[in-house]
Tab-separated table of C-alpha atoms in Angstrom:
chain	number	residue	atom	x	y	z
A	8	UNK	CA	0.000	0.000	0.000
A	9	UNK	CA	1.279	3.765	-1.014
A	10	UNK	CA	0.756	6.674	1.865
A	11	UNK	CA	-1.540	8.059	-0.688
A	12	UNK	CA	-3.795	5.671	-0.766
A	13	UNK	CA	-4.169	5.106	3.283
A	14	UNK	CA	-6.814	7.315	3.916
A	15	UNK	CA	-5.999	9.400	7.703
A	16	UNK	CA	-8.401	11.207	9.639
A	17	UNK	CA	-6.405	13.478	12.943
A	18	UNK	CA	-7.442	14.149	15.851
A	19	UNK	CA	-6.157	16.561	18.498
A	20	UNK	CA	-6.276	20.517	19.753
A	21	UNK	CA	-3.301	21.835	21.243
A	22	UNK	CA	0.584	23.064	19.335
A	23	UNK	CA	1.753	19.814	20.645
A	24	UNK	CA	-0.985	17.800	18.074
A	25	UNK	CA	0.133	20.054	15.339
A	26	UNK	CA	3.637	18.570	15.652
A	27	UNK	CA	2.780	15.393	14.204
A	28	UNK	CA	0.019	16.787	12.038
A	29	UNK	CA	2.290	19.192	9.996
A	30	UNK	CA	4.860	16.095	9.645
A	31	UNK	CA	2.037	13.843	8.036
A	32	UNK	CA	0.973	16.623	5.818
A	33	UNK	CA	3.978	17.713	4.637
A	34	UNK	CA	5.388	13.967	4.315
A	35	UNK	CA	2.883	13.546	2.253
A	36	UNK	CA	0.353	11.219	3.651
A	37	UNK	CA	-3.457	11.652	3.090
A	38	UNK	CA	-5.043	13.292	5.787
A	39	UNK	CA	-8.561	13.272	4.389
A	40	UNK	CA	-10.102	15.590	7.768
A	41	UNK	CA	-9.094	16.713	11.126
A	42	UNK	CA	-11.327	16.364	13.782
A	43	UNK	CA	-10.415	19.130	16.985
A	44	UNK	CA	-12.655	20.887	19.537
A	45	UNK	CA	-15.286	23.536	18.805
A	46	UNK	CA	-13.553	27.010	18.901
A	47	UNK	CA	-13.070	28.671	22.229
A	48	UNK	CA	-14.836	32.011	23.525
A	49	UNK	CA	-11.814	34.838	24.677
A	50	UNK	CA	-11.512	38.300	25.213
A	51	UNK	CA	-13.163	40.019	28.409
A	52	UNK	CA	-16.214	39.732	27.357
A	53	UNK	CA	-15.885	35.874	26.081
A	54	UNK	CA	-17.658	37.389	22.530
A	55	UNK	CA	-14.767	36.131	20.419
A	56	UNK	CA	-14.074	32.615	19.271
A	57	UNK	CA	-10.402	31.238	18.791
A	58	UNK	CA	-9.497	28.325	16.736
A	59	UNK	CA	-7.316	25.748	17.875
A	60	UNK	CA	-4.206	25.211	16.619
A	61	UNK	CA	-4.677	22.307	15.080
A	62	UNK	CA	-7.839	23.836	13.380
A	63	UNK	CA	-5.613	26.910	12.135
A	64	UNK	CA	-3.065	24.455	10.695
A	65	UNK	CA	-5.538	22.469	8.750
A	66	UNK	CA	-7.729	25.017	7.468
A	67	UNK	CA	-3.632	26.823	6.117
A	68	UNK	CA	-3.556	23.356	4.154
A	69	UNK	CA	-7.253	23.525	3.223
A	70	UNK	CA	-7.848	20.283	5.189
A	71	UNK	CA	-11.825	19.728	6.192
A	72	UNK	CA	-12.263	20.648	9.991
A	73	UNK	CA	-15.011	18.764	12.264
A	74	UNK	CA	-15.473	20.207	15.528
A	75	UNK	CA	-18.210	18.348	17.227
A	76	UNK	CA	-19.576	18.998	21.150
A	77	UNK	CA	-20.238	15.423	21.379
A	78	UNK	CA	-18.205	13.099	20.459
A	79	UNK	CA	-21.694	10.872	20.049
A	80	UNK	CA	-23.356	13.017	18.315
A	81	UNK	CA	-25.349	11.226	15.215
A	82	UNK	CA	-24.612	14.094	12.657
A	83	UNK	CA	-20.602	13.834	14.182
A	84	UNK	CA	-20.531	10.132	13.593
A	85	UNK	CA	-22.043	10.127	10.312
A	86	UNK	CA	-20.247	12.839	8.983
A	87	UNK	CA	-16.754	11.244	9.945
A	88	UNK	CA	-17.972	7.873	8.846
A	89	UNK	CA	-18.458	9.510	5.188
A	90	UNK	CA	-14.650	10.594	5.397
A	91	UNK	CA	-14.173	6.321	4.735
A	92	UNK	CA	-10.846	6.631	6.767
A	93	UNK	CA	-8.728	3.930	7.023
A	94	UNK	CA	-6.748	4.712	9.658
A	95	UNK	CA	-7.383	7.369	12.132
A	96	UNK	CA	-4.332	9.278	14.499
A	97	UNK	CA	-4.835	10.936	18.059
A	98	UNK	CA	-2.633	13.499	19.441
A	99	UNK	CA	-3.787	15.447	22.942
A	100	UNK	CA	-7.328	14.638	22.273
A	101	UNK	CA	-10.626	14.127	24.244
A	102	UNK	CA	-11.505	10.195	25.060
A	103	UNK	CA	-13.071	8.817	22.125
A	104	UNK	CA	-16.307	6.811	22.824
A	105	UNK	CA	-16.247	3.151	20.925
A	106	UNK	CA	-18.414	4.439	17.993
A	107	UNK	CA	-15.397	6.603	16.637
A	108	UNK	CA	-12.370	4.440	17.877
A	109	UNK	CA	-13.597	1.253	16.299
A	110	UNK	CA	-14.380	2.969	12.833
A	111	UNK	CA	-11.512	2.971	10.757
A	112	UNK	CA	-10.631	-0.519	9.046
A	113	UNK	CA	-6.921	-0.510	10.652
A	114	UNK	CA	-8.230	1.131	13.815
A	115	UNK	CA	-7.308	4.180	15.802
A	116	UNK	CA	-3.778	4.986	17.667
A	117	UNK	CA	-2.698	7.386	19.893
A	118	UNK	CA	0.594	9.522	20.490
A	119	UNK	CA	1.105	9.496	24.125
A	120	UNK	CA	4.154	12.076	25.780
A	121	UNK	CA	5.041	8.760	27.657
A	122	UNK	CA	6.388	5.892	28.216
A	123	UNK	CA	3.501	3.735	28.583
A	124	UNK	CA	2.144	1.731	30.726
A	125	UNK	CA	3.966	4.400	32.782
A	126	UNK	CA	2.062	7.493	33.274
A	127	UNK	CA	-1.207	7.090	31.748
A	128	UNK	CA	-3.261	10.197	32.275
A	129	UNK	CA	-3.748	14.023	31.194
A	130	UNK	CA	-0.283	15.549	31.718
A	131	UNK	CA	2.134	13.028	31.264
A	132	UNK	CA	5.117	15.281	31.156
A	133	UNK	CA	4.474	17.372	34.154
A	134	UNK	CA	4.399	14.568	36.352
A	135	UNK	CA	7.380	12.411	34.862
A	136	UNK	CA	9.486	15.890	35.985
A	137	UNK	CA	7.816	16.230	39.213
A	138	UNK	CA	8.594	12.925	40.112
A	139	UNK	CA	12.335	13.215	39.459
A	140	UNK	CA	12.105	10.704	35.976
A	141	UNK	CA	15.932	10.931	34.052
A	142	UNK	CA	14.054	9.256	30.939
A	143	UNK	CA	10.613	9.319	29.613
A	144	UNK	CA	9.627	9.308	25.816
A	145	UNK	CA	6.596	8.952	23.298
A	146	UNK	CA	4.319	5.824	22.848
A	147	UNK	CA	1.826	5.383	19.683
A	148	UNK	CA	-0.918	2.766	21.159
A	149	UNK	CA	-4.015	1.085	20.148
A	150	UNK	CA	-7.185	3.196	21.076
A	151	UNK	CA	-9.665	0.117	23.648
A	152	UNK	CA	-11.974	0.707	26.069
A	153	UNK	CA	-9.694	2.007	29.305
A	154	UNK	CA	-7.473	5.201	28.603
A	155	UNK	CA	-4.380	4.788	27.998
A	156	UNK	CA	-4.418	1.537	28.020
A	157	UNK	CA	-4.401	-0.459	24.744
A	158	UNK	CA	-1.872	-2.143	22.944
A	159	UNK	CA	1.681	-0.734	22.254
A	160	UNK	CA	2.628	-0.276	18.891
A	161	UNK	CA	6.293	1.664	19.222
A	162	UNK	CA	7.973	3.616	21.486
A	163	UNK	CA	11.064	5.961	21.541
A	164	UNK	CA	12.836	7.186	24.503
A	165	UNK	CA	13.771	10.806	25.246
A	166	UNK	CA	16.291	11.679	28.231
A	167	UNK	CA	15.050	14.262	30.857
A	168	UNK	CA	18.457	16.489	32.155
A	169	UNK	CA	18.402	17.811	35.577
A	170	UNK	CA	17.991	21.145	34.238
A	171	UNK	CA	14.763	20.646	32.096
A	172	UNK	CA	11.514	21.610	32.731
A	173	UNK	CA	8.209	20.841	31.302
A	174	UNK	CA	8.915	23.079	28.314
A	175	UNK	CA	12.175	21.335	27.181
A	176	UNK	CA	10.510	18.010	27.558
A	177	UNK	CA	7.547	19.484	25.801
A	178	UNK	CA	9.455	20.509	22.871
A	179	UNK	CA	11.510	17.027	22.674
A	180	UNK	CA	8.607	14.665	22.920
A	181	UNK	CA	6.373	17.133	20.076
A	182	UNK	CA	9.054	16.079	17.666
A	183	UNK	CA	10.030	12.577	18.989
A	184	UNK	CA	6.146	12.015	18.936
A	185	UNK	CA	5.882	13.155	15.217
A	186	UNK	CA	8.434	11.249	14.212
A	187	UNK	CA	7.121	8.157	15.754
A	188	UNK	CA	3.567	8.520	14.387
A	189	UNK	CA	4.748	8.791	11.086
A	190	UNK	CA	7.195	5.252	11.447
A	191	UNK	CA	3.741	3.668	12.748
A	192	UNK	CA	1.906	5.088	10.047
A	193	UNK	CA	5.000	3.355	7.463
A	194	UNK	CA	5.002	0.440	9.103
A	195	UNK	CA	1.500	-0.417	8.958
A	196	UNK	CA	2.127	0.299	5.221
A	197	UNK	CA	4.675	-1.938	4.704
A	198	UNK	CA	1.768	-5.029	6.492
A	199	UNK	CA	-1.405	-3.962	4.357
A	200	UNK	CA	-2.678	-1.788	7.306
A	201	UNK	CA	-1.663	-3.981	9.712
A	202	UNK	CA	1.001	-3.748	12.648
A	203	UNK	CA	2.191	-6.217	15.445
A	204	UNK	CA	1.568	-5.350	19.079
A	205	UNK	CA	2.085	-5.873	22.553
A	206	UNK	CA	-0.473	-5.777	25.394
A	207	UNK	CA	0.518	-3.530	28.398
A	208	UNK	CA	-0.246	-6.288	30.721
A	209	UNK	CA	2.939	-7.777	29.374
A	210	UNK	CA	5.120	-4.902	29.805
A	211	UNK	CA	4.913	-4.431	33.994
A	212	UNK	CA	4.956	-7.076	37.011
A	213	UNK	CA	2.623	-5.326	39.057
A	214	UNK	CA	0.051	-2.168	38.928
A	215	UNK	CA	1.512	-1.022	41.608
A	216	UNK	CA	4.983	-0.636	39.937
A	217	UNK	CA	2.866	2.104	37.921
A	218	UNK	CA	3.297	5.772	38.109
A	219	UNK	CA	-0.172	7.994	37.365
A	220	UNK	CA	-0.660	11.563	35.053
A	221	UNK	CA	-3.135	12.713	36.662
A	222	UNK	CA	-5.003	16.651	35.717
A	223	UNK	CA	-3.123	19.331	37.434
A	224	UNK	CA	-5.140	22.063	39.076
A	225	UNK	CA	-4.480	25.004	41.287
A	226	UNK	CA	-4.452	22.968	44.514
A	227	UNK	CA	-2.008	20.214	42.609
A	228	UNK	CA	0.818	23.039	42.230
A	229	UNK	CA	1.159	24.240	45.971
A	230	UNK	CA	4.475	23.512	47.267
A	231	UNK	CA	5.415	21.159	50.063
A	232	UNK	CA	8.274	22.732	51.607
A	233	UNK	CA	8.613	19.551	54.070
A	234	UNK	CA	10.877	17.609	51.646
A	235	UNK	CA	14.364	17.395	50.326
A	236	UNK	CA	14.967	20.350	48.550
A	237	UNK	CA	15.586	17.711	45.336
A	238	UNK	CA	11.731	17.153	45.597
A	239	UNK	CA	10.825	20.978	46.116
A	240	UNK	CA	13.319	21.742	42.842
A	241	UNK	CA	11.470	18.608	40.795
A	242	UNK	CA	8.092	20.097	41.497
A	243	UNK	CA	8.789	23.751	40.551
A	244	UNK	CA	10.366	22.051	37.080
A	245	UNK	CA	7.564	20.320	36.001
A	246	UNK	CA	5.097	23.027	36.709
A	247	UNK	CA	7.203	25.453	34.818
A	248	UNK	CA	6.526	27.611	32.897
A	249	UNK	CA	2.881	27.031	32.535
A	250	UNK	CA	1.012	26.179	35.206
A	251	UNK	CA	3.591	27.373	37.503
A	252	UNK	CA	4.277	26.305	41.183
A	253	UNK	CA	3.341	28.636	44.160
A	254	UNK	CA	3.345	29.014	47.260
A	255	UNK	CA	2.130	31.081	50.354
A	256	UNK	CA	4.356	33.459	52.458
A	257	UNK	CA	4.185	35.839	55.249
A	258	UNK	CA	6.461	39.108	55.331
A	259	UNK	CA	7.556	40.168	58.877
A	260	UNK	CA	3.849	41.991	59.892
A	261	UNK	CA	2.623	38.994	59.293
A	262	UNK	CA	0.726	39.795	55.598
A	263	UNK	CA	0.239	37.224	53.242
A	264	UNK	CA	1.139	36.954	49.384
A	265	UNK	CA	1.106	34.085	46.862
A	266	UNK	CA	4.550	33.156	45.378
A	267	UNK	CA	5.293	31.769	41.732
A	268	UNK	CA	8.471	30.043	41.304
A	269	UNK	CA	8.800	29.316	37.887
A	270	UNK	CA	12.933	28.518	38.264
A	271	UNK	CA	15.083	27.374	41.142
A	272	UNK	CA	18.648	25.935	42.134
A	273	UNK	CA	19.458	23.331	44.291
A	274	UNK	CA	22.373	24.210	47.117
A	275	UNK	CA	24.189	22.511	49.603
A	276	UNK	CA	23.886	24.849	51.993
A	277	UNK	CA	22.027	23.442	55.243
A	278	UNK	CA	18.730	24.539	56.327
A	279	UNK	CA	18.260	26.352	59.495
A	280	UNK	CA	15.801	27.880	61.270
A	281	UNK	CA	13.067	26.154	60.303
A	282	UNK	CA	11.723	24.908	57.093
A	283	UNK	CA	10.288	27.666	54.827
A	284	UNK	CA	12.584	30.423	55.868
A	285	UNK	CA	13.659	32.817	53.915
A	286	UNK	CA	17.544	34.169	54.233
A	287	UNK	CA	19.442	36.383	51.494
A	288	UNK	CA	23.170	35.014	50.918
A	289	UNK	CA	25.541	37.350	48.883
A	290	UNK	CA	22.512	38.771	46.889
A	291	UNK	CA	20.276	34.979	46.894
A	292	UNK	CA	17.376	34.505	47.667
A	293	UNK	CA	16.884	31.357	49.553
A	294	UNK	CA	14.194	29.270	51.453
A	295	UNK	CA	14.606	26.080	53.378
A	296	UNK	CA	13.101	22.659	52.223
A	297	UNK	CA	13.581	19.984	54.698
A	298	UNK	CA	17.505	19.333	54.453
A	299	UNK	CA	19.154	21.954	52.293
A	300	UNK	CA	18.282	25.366	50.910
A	301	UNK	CA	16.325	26.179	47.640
A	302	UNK	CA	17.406	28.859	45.519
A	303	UNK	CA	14.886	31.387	43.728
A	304	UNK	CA	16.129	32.114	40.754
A	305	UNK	CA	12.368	33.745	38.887
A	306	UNK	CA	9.667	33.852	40.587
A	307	UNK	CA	6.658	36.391	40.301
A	308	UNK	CA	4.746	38.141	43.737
A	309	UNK	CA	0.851	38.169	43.227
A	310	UNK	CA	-0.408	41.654	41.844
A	311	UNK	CA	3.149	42.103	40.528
A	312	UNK	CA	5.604	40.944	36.807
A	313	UNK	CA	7.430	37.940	36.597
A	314	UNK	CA	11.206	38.835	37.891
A	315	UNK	CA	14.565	37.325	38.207
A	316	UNK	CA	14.771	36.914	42.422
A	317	UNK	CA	17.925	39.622	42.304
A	318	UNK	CA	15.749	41.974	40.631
A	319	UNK	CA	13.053	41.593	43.349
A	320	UNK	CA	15.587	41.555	46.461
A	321	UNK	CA	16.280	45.431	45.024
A	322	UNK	CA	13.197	46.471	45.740
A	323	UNK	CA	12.100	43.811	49.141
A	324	UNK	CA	13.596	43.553	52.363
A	325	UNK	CA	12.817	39.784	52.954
A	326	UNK	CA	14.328	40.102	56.510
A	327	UNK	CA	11.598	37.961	58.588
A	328	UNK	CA	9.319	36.029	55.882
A	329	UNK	CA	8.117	32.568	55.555
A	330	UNK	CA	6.100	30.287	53.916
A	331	UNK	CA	2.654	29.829	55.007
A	332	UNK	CA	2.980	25.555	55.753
């Protein structure tokens, strides 16, 4: 079979979907449609609808766009099913009820910004950083059931340096994830439309050997300063830049402020005086996690810009403040 005659319907919303979208179209392969959520209200008075990004890319390339509420929705359903797809690819995407998985003759994958079974779930990259991973990397699966969950096709491993945060990873799994789609996309050419794969179940001893992506919200990104000050500098990494770690201090009166940290350094300096202190050494800003002390590199007051920490010492006198535990 020739890519031009495997017929490709894509799926997904956000810049990391157009990654592998803009690789398939300008490899060549037929992407007949894209399917991507209905266009969002913005402005202050939530009167003007934005496209995604993947919707701006396809409609560039004068690819058709479905945008449907439901994914169940009769007129959706049809209307895809008259695309005859033969294959259809899922990049940071909504959960696809059975209806639309099971449609296309060679079924539906999915990129994933893991390694799966590892880290199935909504934000697969923040948590892999939070949780101190030195490797993670892109899987394309089998759409089942269960999210996350069906049956590996490929995978590809990307390295996570101490210095990364979501944004680097972010960036090196858009392309590794592109790349991959497309070498599952030639290798079910090379079978007819069909590929070899392995169940998860196969792939891990125990569920509880399993690490979880869960949604991050608000609540998710408050700092625990009672920790190693390894875990305090994993969390602020992979919450950085966006949604951005915080945390609650306390000047010397006693008044309260909320605290971004979007960048930190870890010292070897001991922590004293109690975790959550603040001290100034030779013009850094510091606070105390459990064992050693953090180092704020940018970080961004509430009501105020985001700042390099030397910048804001210039203006604060930090003598006295704390975080809020």
């Amino acid at each position: 079979m020739e890519k031009k005659d495997l017929r490709i319907v894509f799926m997904g919303t956000p810049e990391f979907a157009v990654g592998t979208l803009s690789k398939l179209v300008e490899g060549g392969y037929n992407v007949v449609a894209v399917v991507t959520q209905p266009d969002k209200p913005v402005g202050r008075h939530q009167d003007t609808l934005q496209p995604s990004l993947v919707k701006q890319y396809a409609m560039s390339k004068k690819i058709p766009v479905l945008q449907p509420v439901r994914m169940k929705d009769p007129e959706f359903v049809e209307a895809l099913r008259a695309y005859d797809a033969d294959l259809q690819v899922v990049v940071a995407f909504r959960m696809l009820p059975e209806v639309v998985w099971s449609m296309p003759r060679f079924g539906t994958f999915n990129v994933h910004a893991a390694l799966l079974p590892q880290y199935r779930g909504a934000a697969p990259i923040n948590w892999a950083v939070i949780n101190g991973e030195v490797q993670t990397g892109v899987t394309t699966f089998f759409l089942d059931h269960d999210i996350d969950t069906g049956r590996i096709i490929m995978q590809d491993t990307f390295d996570i340096h101490d210095d990364y945060n979501v944004e680097n990873v972010y960036d090196g799994l858009m392309e590794l994830g592109a790349n991959l789609a497309l070498k599952t996309i030639d290798k079910m050419l090379e079978g007819d439309g069909h590929v070899e794969s392995m169940a998860q179940s196969d792939m891990v001893a125990s569920s509880s050997d399993l690490h979880s992506a869960p949604k991050i919200f608000k609540d998710t990104c408050n700092i625990s300063w009672n920790q190693p000050v390894k875990k305090v500098y994993d969390f602020i990494r992979g919450l950085s830049p966006v949604p951005g770690a915080w945390t609650t201090v306390l000047d010397d009166k006693g008044k309260e402020y909320v605290l971004k940290i979007y960048k930190a350094a870890k010292t070897e300096i001991p922590s004293d005086g109690g975790v959550g202190l603040f001290t100034v050494d030779q013009g850094r800003l510091l606070v105390n996690a459990s064992d050693y002390k953090l180092q704020l590199e940018v970080i961004q007051l509430s009501g105020k810009k985001r700042m390099e920490a030397r910048d804001f010492l210039n203006g604060k006198d930090v003598s006295g403040w704390k975080v809020k535990l």
